[in-house]
XYZ file of C-alpha atoms in Angstrom:
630
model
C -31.117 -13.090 -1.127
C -31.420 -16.183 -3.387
C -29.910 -16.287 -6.807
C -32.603 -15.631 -9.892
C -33.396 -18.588 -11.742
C -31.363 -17.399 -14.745
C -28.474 -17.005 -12.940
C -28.797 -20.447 -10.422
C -28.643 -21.850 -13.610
C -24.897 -21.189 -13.515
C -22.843 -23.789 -11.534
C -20.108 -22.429 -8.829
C -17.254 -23.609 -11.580
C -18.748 -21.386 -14.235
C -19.172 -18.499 -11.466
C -15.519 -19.385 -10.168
C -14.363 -18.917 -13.646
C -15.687 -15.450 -14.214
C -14.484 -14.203 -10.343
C -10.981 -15.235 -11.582
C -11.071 -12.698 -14.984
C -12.367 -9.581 -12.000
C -9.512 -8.414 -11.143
C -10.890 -4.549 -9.438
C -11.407 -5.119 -5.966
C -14.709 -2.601 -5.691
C -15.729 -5.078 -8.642
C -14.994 -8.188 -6.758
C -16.900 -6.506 -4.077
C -20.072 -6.130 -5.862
C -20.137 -9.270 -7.225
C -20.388 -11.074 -3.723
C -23.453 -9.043 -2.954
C -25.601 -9.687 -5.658
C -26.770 -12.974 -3.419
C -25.610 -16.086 -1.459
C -24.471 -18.301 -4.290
C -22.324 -15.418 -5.763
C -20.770 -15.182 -1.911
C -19.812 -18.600 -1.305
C -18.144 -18.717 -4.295
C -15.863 -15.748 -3.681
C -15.553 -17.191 -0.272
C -13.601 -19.808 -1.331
C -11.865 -18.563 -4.193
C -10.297 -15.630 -2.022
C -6.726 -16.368 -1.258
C -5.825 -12.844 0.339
C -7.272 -11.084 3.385
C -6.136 -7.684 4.450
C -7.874 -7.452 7.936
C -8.658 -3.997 9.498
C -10.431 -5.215 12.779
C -8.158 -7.589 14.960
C -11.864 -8.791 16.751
C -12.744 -10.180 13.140
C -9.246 -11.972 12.249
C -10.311 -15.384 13.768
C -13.789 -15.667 12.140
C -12.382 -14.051 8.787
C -9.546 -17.161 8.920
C -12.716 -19.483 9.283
C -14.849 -17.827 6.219
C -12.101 -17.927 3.651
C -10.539 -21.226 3.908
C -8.084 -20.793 0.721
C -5.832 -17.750 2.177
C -2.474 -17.509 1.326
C -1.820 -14.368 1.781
C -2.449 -12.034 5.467
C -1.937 -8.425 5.864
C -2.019 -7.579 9.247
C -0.429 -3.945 9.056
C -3.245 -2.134 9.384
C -4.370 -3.831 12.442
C -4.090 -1.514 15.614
C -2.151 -3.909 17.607
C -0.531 -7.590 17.219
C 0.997 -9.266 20.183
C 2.566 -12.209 21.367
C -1.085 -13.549 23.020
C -2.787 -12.640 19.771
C -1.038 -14.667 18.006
C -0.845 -17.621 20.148
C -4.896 -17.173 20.244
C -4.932 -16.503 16.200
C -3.286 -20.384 15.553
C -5.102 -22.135 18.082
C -8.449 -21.040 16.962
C -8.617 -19.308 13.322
C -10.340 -22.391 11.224
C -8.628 -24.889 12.849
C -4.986 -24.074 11.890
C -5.402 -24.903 7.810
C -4.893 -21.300 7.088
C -1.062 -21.889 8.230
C -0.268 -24.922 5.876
C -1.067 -22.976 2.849
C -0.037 -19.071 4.117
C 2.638 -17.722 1.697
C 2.918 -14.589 2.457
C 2.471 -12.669 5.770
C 2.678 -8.685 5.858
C 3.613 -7.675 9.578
C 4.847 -4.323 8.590
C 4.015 -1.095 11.668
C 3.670 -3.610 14.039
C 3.758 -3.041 17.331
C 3.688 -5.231 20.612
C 4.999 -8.401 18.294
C 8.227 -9.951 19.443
C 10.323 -13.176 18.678
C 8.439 -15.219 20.459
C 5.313 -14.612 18.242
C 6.661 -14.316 15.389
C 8.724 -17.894 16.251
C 5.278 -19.118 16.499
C 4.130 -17.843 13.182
C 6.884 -18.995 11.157
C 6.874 -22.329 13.234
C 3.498 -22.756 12.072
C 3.630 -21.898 8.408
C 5.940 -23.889 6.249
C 4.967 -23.087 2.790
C 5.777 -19.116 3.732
C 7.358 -17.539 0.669
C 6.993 -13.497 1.529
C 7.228 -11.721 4.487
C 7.287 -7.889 4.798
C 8.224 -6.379 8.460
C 8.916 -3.008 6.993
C 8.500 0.065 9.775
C 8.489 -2.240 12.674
C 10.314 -0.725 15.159
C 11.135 -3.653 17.606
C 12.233 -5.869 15.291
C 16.031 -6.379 15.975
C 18.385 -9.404 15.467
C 16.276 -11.976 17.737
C 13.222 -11.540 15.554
C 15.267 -11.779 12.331
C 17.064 -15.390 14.072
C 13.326 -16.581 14.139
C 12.494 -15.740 10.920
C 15.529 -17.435 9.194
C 14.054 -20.675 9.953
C 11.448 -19.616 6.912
C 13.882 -22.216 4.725
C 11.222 -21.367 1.951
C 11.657 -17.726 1.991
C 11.797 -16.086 -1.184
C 11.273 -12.334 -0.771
C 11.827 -10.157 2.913
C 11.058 -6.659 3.239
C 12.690 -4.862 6.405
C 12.967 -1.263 5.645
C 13.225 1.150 8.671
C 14.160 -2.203 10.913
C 16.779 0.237 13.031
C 17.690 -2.522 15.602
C 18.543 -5.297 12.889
C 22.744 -5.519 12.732
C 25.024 -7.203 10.742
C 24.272 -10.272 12.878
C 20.760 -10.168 12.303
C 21.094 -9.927 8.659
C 24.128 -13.325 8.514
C 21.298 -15.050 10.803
C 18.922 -14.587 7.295
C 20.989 -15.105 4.686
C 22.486 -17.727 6.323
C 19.128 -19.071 7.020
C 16.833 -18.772 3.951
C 19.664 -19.184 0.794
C 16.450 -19.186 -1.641
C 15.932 -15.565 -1.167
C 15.579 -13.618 -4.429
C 14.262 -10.281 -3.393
C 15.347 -8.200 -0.225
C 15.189 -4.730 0.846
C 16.942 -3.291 3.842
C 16.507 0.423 2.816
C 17.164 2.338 6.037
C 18.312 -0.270 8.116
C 21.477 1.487 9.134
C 23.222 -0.719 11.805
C 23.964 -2.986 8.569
C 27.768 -2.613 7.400
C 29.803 -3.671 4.437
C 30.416 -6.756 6.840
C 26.297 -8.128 6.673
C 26.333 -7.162 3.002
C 29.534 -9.224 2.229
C 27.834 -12.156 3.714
C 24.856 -11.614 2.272
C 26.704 -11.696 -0.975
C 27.881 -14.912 -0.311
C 25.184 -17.248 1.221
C 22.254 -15.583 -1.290
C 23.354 -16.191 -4.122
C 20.048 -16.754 -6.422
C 19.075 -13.059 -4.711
C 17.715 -10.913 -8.150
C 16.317 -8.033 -6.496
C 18.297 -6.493 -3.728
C 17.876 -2.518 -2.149
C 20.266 -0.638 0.444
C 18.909 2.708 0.134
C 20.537 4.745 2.563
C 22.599 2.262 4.545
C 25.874 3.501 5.564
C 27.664 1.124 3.353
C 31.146 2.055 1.423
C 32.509 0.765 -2.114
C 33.480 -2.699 -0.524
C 29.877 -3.585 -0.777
C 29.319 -2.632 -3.877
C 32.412 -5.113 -4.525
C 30.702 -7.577 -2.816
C 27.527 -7.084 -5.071
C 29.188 -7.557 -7.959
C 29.678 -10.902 -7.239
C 26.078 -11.522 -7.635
C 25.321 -13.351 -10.628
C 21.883 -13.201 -10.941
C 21.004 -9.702 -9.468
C 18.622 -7.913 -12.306
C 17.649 -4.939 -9.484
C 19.453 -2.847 -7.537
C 18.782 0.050 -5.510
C 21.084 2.164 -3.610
C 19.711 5.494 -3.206
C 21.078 7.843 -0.969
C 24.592 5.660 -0.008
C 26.789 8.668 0.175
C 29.727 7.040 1.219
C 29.632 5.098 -1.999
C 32.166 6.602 -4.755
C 33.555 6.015 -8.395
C 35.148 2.719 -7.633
C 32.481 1.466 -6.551
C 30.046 1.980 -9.436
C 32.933 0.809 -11.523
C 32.926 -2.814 -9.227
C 29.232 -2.810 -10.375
C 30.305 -2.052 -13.908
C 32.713 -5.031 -14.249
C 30.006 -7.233 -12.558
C 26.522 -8.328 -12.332
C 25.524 -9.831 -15.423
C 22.029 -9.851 -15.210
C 22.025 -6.312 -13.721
C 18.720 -4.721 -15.624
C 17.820 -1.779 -13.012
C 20.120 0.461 -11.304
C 19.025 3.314 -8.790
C 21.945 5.751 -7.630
C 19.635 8.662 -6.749
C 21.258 10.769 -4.529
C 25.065 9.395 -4.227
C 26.607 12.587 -3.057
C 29.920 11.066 -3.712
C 29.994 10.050 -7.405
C 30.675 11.827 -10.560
C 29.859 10.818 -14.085
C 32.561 8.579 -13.890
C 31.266 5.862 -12.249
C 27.842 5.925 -13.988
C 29.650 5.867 -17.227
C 31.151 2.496 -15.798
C 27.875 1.060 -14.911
C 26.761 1.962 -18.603
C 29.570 0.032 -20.335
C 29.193 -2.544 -18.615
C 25.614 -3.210 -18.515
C 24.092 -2.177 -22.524
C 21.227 -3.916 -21.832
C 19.969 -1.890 -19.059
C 15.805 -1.039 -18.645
C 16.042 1.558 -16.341
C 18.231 4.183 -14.921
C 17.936 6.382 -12.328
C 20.014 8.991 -11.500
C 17.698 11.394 -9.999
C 19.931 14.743 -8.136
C 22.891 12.963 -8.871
C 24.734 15.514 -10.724
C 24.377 19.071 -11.342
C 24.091 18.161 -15.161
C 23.718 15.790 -17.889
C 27.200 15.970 -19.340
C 28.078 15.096 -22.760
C 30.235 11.975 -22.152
C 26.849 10.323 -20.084
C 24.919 11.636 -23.025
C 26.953 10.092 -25.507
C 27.246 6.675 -23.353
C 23.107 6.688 -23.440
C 23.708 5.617 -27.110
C 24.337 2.283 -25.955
C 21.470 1.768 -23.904
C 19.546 0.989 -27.183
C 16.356 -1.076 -24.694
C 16.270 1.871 -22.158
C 12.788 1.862 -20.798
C 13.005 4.729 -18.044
C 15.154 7.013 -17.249
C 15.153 9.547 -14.230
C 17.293 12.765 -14.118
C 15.401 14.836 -11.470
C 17.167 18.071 -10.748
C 19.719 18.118 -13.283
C 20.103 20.749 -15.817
C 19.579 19.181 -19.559
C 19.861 21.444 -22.640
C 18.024 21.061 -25.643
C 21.155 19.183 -27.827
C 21.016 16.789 -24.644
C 17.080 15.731 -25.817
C 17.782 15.331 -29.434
C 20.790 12.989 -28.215
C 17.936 10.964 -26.288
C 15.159 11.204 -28.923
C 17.798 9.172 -31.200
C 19.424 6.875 -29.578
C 16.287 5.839 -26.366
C 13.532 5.069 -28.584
C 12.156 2.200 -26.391
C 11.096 4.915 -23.620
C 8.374 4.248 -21.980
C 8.907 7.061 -18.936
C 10.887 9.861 -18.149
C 11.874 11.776 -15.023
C 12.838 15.304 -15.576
C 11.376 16.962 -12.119
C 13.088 19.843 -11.127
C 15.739 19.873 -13.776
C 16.989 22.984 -15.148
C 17.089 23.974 -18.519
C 13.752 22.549 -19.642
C 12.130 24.421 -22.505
C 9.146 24.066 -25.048
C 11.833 22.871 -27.867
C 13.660 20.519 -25.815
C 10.322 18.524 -24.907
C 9.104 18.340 -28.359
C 12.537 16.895 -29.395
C 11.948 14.473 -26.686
C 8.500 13.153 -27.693
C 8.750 13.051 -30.989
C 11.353 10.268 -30.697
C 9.687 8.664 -27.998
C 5.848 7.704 -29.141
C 5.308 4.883 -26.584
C 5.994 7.494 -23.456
C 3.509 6.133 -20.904
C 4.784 8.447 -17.389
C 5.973 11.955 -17.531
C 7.171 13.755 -14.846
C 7.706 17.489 -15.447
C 7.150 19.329 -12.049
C 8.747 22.506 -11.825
C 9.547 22.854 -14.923
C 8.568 26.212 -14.953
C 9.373 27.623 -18.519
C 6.963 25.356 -20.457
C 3.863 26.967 -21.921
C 1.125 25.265 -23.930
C 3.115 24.482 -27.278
C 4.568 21.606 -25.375
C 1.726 20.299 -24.071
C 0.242 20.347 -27.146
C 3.425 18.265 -28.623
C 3.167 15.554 -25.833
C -0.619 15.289 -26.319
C 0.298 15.157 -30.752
C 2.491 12.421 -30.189
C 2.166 10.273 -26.904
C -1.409 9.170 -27.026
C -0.992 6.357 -24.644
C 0.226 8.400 -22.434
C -0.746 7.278 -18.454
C 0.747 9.797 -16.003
C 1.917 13.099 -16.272
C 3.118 15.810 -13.513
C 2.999 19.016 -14.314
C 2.891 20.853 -10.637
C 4.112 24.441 -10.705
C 4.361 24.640 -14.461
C 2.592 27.973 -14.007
C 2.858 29.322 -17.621
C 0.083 26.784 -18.682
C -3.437 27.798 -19.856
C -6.738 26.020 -20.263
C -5.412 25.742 -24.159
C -2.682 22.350 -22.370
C -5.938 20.769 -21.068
C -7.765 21.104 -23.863
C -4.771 19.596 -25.896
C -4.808 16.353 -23.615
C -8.591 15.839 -23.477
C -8.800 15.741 -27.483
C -5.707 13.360 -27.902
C -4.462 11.939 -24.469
C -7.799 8.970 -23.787
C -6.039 7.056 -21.370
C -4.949 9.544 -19.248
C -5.116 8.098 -15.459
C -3.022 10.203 -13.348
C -2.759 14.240 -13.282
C -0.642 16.390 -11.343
C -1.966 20.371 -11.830
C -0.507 21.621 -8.306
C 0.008 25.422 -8.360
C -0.570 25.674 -11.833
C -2.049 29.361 -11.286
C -3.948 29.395 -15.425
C -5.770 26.384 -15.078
C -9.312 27.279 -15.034
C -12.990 25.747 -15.068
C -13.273 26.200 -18.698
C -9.868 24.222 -18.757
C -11.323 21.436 -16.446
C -13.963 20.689 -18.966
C -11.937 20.346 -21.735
C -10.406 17.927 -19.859
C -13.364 15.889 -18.766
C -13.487 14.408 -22.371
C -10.968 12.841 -21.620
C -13.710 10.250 -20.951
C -16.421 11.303 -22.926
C -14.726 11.699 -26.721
C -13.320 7.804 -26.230
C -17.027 6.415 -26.896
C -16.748 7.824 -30.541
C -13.691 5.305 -31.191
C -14.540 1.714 -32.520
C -12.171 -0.463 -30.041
C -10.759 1.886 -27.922
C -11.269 1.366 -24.477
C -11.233 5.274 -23.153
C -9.739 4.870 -19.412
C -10.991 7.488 -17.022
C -8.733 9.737 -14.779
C -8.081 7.629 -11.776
C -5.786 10.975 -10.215
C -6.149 14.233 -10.430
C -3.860 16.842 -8.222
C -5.492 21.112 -8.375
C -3.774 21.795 -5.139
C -4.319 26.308 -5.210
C -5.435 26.287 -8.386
C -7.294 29.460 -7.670
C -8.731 29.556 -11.048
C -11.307 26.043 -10.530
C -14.292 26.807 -9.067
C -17.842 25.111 -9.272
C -18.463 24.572 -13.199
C -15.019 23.270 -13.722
C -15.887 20.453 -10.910
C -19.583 19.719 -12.054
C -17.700 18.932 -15.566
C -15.074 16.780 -13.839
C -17.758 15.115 -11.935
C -19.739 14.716 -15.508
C -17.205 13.266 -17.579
C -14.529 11.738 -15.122
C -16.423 9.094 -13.332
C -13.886 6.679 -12.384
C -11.872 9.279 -10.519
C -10.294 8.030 -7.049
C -7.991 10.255 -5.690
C -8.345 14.231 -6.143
C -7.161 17.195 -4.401
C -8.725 20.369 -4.332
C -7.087 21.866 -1.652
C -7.303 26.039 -1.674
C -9.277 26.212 -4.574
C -10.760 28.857 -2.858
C -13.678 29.500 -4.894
C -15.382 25.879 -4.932
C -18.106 26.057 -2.786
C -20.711 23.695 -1.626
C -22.280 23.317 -5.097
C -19.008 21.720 -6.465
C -18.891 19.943 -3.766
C -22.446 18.460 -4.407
C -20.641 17.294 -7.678
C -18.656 15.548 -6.351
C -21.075 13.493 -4.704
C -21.637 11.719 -7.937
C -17.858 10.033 -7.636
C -19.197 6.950 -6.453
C -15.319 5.721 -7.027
C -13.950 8.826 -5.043
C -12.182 7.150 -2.143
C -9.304 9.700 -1.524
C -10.278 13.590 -1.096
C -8.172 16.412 -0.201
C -10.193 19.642 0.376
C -8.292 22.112 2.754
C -8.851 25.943 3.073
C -12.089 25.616 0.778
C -13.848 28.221 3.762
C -16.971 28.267 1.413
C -17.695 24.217 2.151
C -20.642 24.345 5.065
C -22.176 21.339 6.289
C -24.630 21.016 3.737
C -21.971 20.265 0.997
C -20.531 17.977 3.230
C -23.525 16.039 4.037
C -23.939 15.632 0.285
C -20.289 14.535 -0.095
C -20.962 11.783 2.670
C -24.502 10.703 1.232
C -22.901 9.998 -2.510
C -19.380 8.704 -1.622
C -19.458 5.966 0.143
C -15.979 4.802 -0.419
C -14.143 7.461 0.987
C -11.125 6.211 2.855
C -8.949 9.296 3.801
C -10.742 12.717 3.558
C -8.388 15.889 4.773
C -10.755 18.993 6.306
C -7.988 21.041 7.353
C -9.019 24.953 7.970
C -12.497 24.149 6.702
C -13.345 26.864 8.891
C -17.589 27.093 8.147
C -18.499 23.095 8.222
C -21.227 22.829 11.116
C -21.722 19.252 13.089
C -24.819 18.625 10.321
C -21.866 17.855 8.122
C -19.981 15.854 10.589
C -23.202 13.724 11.750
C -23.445 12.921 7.672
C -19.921 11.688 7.732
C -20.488 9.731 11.044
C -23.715 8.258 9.657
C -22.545 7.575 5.247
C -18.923 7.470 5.755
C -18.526 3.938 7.094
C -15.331 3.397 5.287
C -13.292 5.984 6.767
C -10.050 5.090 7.627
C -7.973 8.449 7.809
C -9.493 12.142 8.437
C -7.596 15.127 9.438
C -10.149 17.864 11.301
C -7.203 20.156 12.236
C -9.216 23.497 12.843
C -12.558 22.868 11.939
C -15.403 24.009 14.044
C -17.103 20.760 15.526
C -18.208 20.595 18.784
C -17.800 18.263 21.586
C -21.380 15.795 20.509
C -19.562 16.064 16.867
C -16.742 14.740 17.550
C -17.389 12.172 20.011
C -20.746 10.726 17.692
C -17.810 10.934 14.522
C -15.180 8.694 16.214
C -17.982 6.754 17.898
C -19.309 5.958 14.387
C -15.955 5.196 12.185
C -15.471 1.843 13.026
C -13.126 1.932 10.365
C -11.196 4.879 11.418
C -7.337 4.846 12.417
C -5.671 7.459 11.941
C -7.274 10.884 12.772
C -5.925 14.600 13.322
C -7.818 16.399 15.453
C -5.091 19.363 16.360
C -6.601 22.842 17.041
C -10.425 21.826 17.667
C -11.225 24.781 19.512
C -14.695 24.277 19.731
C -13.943 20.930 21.415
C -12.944 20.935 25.179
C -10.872 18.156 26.801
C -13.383 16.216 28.528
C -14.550 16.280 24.927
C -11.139 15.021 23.468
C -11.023 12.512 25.903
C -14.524 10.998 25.316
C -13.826 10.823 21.705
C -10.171 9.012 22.497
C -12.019 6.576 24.787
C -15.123 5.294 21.991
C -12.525 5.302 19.464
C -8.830 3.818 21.325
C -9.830 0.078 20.158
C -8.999 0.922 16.510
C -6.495 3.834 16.404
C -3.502 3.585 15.231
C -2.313 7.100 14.842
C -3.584 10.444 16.357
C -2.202 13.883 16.326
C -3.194 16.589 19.335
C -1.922 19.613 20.237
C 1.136 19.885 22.796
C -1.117 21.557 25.545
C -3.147 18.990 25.910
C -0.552 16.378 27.179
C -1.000 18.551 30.107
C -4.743 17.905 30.871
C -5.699 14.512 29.221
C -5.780 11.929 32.046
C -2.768 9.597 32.294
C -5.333 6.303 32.295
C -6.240 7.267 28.280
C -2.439 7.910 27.213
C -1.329 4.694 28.666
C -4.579 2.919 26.906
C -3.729 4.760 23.540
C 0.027 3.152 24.550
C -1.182 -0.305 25.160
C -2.552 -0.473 21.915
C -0.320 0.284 19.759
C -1.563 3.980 18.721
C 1.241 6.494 18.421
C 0.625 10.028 19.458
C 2.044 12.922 17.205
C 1.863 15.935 19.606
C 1.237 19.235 17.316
């Protein structure tokens, strides 16, 4: 379609211009379809591609000529040939002169050679994430420490990379300012010693979980610039240790010690005193509790941002001591901690007005009077987690829809008194902000009701009414929605994330609705939806184009079902299809065989190892999907 004359009045600057202020992606999406002129433009103002289908890759390279940056992590398989096909043909090899960052992260079937090629071929790469890829050892990291440029590496989960890998990189790419190695756990105080050395501009730096002792932190501490640090999980880290950190790095702003077995308050006094002007601290199940001498220590922190104290027990005194002295506090982390009453909270907020993230799951004593003092004083509050806080009425959500506007992300799991009545209260949450000059109301983006047996349909019809921009809900075991709230729903035109297991009232007719209205559904969980027939299915294989995850563990579709449903989700990549009983295994099979191409994960039941033919299991290999037998 041809732009309308009022519009081709606009030259592609001025239209260039106004695609660079859309930031929403589903908003950059629509404005390429309103006609051609609007499409070339975001054609070549697009500098990032994140490419699903591995047959597209080459002519994508070719339409966007201003990439710099590739994810290829979702692609079902990258090899060696791929690649060698990808630079001789994918718009002429300009794409690799300006890449400069690559995301390679869950690959599988890449090895040095290709990846030698890719880094060969790109010289301006600045970011490169191989996280989860479970051949990459100390050959592929060789290859990609000639990336001189490199400024940031991800390689979490990279089990085969050693000590030698690691000198090979920081040996290799001395610009390096961020780097995570979180699970990597051949690395020793020996690769992080080095790596203290030779990187010495490095600023953001995590070993979660490596089996690292006190000598690295040592090491660390050497590290001038480091603002970032993350170490969660190193139990063979102690006192001394923290205390190295406490003595050094300077520039040290954020500090993660969740889950140090082996350290006491001690040492995260000594990372205190030496470090006043930390942002954030977290210290999640890291002691039993929040002593007095840490408490009194947080009076230095006077710029604290965030703290985290998960599973520690924190009295009352220990909140007023906060309130006081952390009045910058823009989040707080209190899940699972002991202790937690309705007085303590209210201390907390009202010293801490800008509180943007809450986190107060399982903190099962709390009733409704400290909701209601959150919702009084933190109106800009963004996030807040309340699963299991089962003494909370409808009275907590009516409290946050009156006062809490830009609410975006809430966590209601297992909290047994939320009701419909209390789901509409909160649906103004949206609708109230339109009476306020200036204030841009944002809708709830998140919203967890996982067994909230008290929601049913009315409570959904006035989520679906006032919460439009809602993306990611779960409703699983709400076992009184049927398909009416589910016809709701259909109105979500944002919904793109929808967990609905156990709801045994849903038939294919809600479904079919739910397929017809959301058309951006990306992961949809059926589990135990017991009653859906294959009219629900054939509207999810017909509307649901954008499905790229669906779990149909014990649902009743048939063989045609199934096999028209994978046929159809050209999208689809990861699907659960355990317990289909309805299903035989020449009907398994089939739907394996129309759907291999693009899968990337699929879980089965153990039984049928036994009777699916070899020739599909070794195709499923070949590409890269990985089978999780159930």
């Amino acid at each position: 379609m041809e732009a309308p004359l009022i519009i081709s009045r606009l030259t592609e600057d001025i239209l260039a211009c106004i695609l660079d202020r859309v930031t929403d992606e589903s908003d950059r999406k629509s404005f390429r379809m309103v006609c051609k002129t609007f499409h070339r433009v975001d054609s070549l103002q697009r500098t990032s591609l994140r490419v699903l289908r591995l047959e597209f890759l080459v002519s994508l390279l070719r339409k966007y000529p201003r990439i710099e940056a590739l994810d290829l992590s979702v692609c079902p398989r990258i090899d060696d040939g791929t690649v060698a096909v990808l630079l001789n043909g994918g718009g002429g090899g300009g794409w690799t002169r300006r890449l400069r960052r690559l995301v390679l992260s869950r690959s599988v079937g890449l090895r040095w050679i290709g990846l030698g090629m890719l880094v060969g071929s790109c010289p301006c790469l600045e970011a490169v994430d191989v996280s989860y890829w479970c051949e990459f050892g100390d050959r592929e990291a060789a290859v990609l420490s000639c990336a001189r440029g490199l400024r940031d590496l991800r390689m979490d989960k990279c089990l085969n990379v050693t000590d030698v890998g690691l000198a090979k990189i920081a040996v290799g790419c001395e610009k390096l300012e961020r780097l995570s190695v979180k699970w990597c756990l051949e690395i020793t105080d020996l690769g992080i010693e080095l790596l203290s050395k030779k990187c010495r501009g490095l600023k953001h730096l995590d070993i979660s979980y490596l089996k690292v002792s006190s000598e690295s932190l040592r090491s660390i501490s050497s590290m001038q610039k480091l603002e970032v640090l993350g170490m969660v999980g190193c139990h063979i880290v102690d006192d001394d240790g923290l205390g190295f950190l406490g003595s050094g790095c300077p520039s040290l702003q954020v500090i993660d010690v969740s889950r140090c077995g082996n350290v006491s308050s001690c040492g995260l006094i000594s990372v205190i005193q030496g470090h006043k002007c930390l942002l954030e601290l977290n210290a999640g199940h890291y002691f039993f509790e929040l002593s007095t001498c840490v408490l009194q220590r947080l009076k230095d922190l006077k710029n604290l941002e965030t703290i985290r104290v998960d599973g520690a027990r924190v009295s009352d005194s220990g909140f007023q001591v906060i309130k006081t002295n952390c009045r910058c506090l823009v989040e707080v982390g209190l899940s699972k901690c002991k202790g937690i009453t309705d007085t303590g909270i209210m201390q907390l907020v009202s010293g801490c007005p800008n509180l943007r993230i809450l986190n107060l799951t399982c903190c099962d004593a709390l009733t409704d009077m400290a909701i209601s003092a959150i919702a009084d004083s933190c109106s800009n509050l963004l996030c807040l987690k309340l699963e299991s806080c089962n003494l909370l009425t409808e009275r907590s959500l009516a409290c946050l829809g009156l006062r809490c506007f830009l609410l975006q992300d809430l966590d209601l799991t297992d909290c047994s008194g939320v009701n419909d009545r209390g789901l509409n209260h909160l649906s103004k949450c949206s609708e109230l902000g339109l009476f306020y000059i200036g204030l841009n109301c944002t809708n709830i983006g998140e919203l967890d009701i996982y067994r909230c047996m008290g929601i049913g349909d009315d409570g959904l019809a006035a989520l679906s009414r006032g919460c439009r921009k809602l993306k990611k809900l779960n409703l699983s075991y709400c076992i009184e929605v049927t398909d009416r709230g589910i016809e709701s729903l259909s109105h979500l035109e944002e919904l793109s994330d929808l967990e609905m297991r156990g709801l045994l009232n849903i038939t294919g007719t809600g479904l079919t609705a739910l397929a017809y209205g959301c058309k951006r559904l990306a992961e949809l969980d059926l589990k135990h939806c017991l009653n859906i027939s294959d009219s629900g299915f054939w509207a999810l294989a017909y509307f649901s184009r954008n499905l790229r995850q669906i779990n149909l563990g014990n649902c009743a579709i048939s063989d045609v079902g199934l096999c028209m449903l994978m046929g159809n989700l050209t999208r689809l990549q990861d699907a659960k299809l355990a317990n289909l009983k309805k299903v035989s295994v020449s009907g398994i099979e089939l739907a394996l065989r129309v759907s291999c191409i693009r899968l990337k994960k699929v879980k089965l039941h153990t039984s049928l190892g036994l009777y699916l033919s070899p020739e599909i299991l070794e195709t499923l290999h070949a590409r890269g999907c990985k089978i999780r037998w159930d």
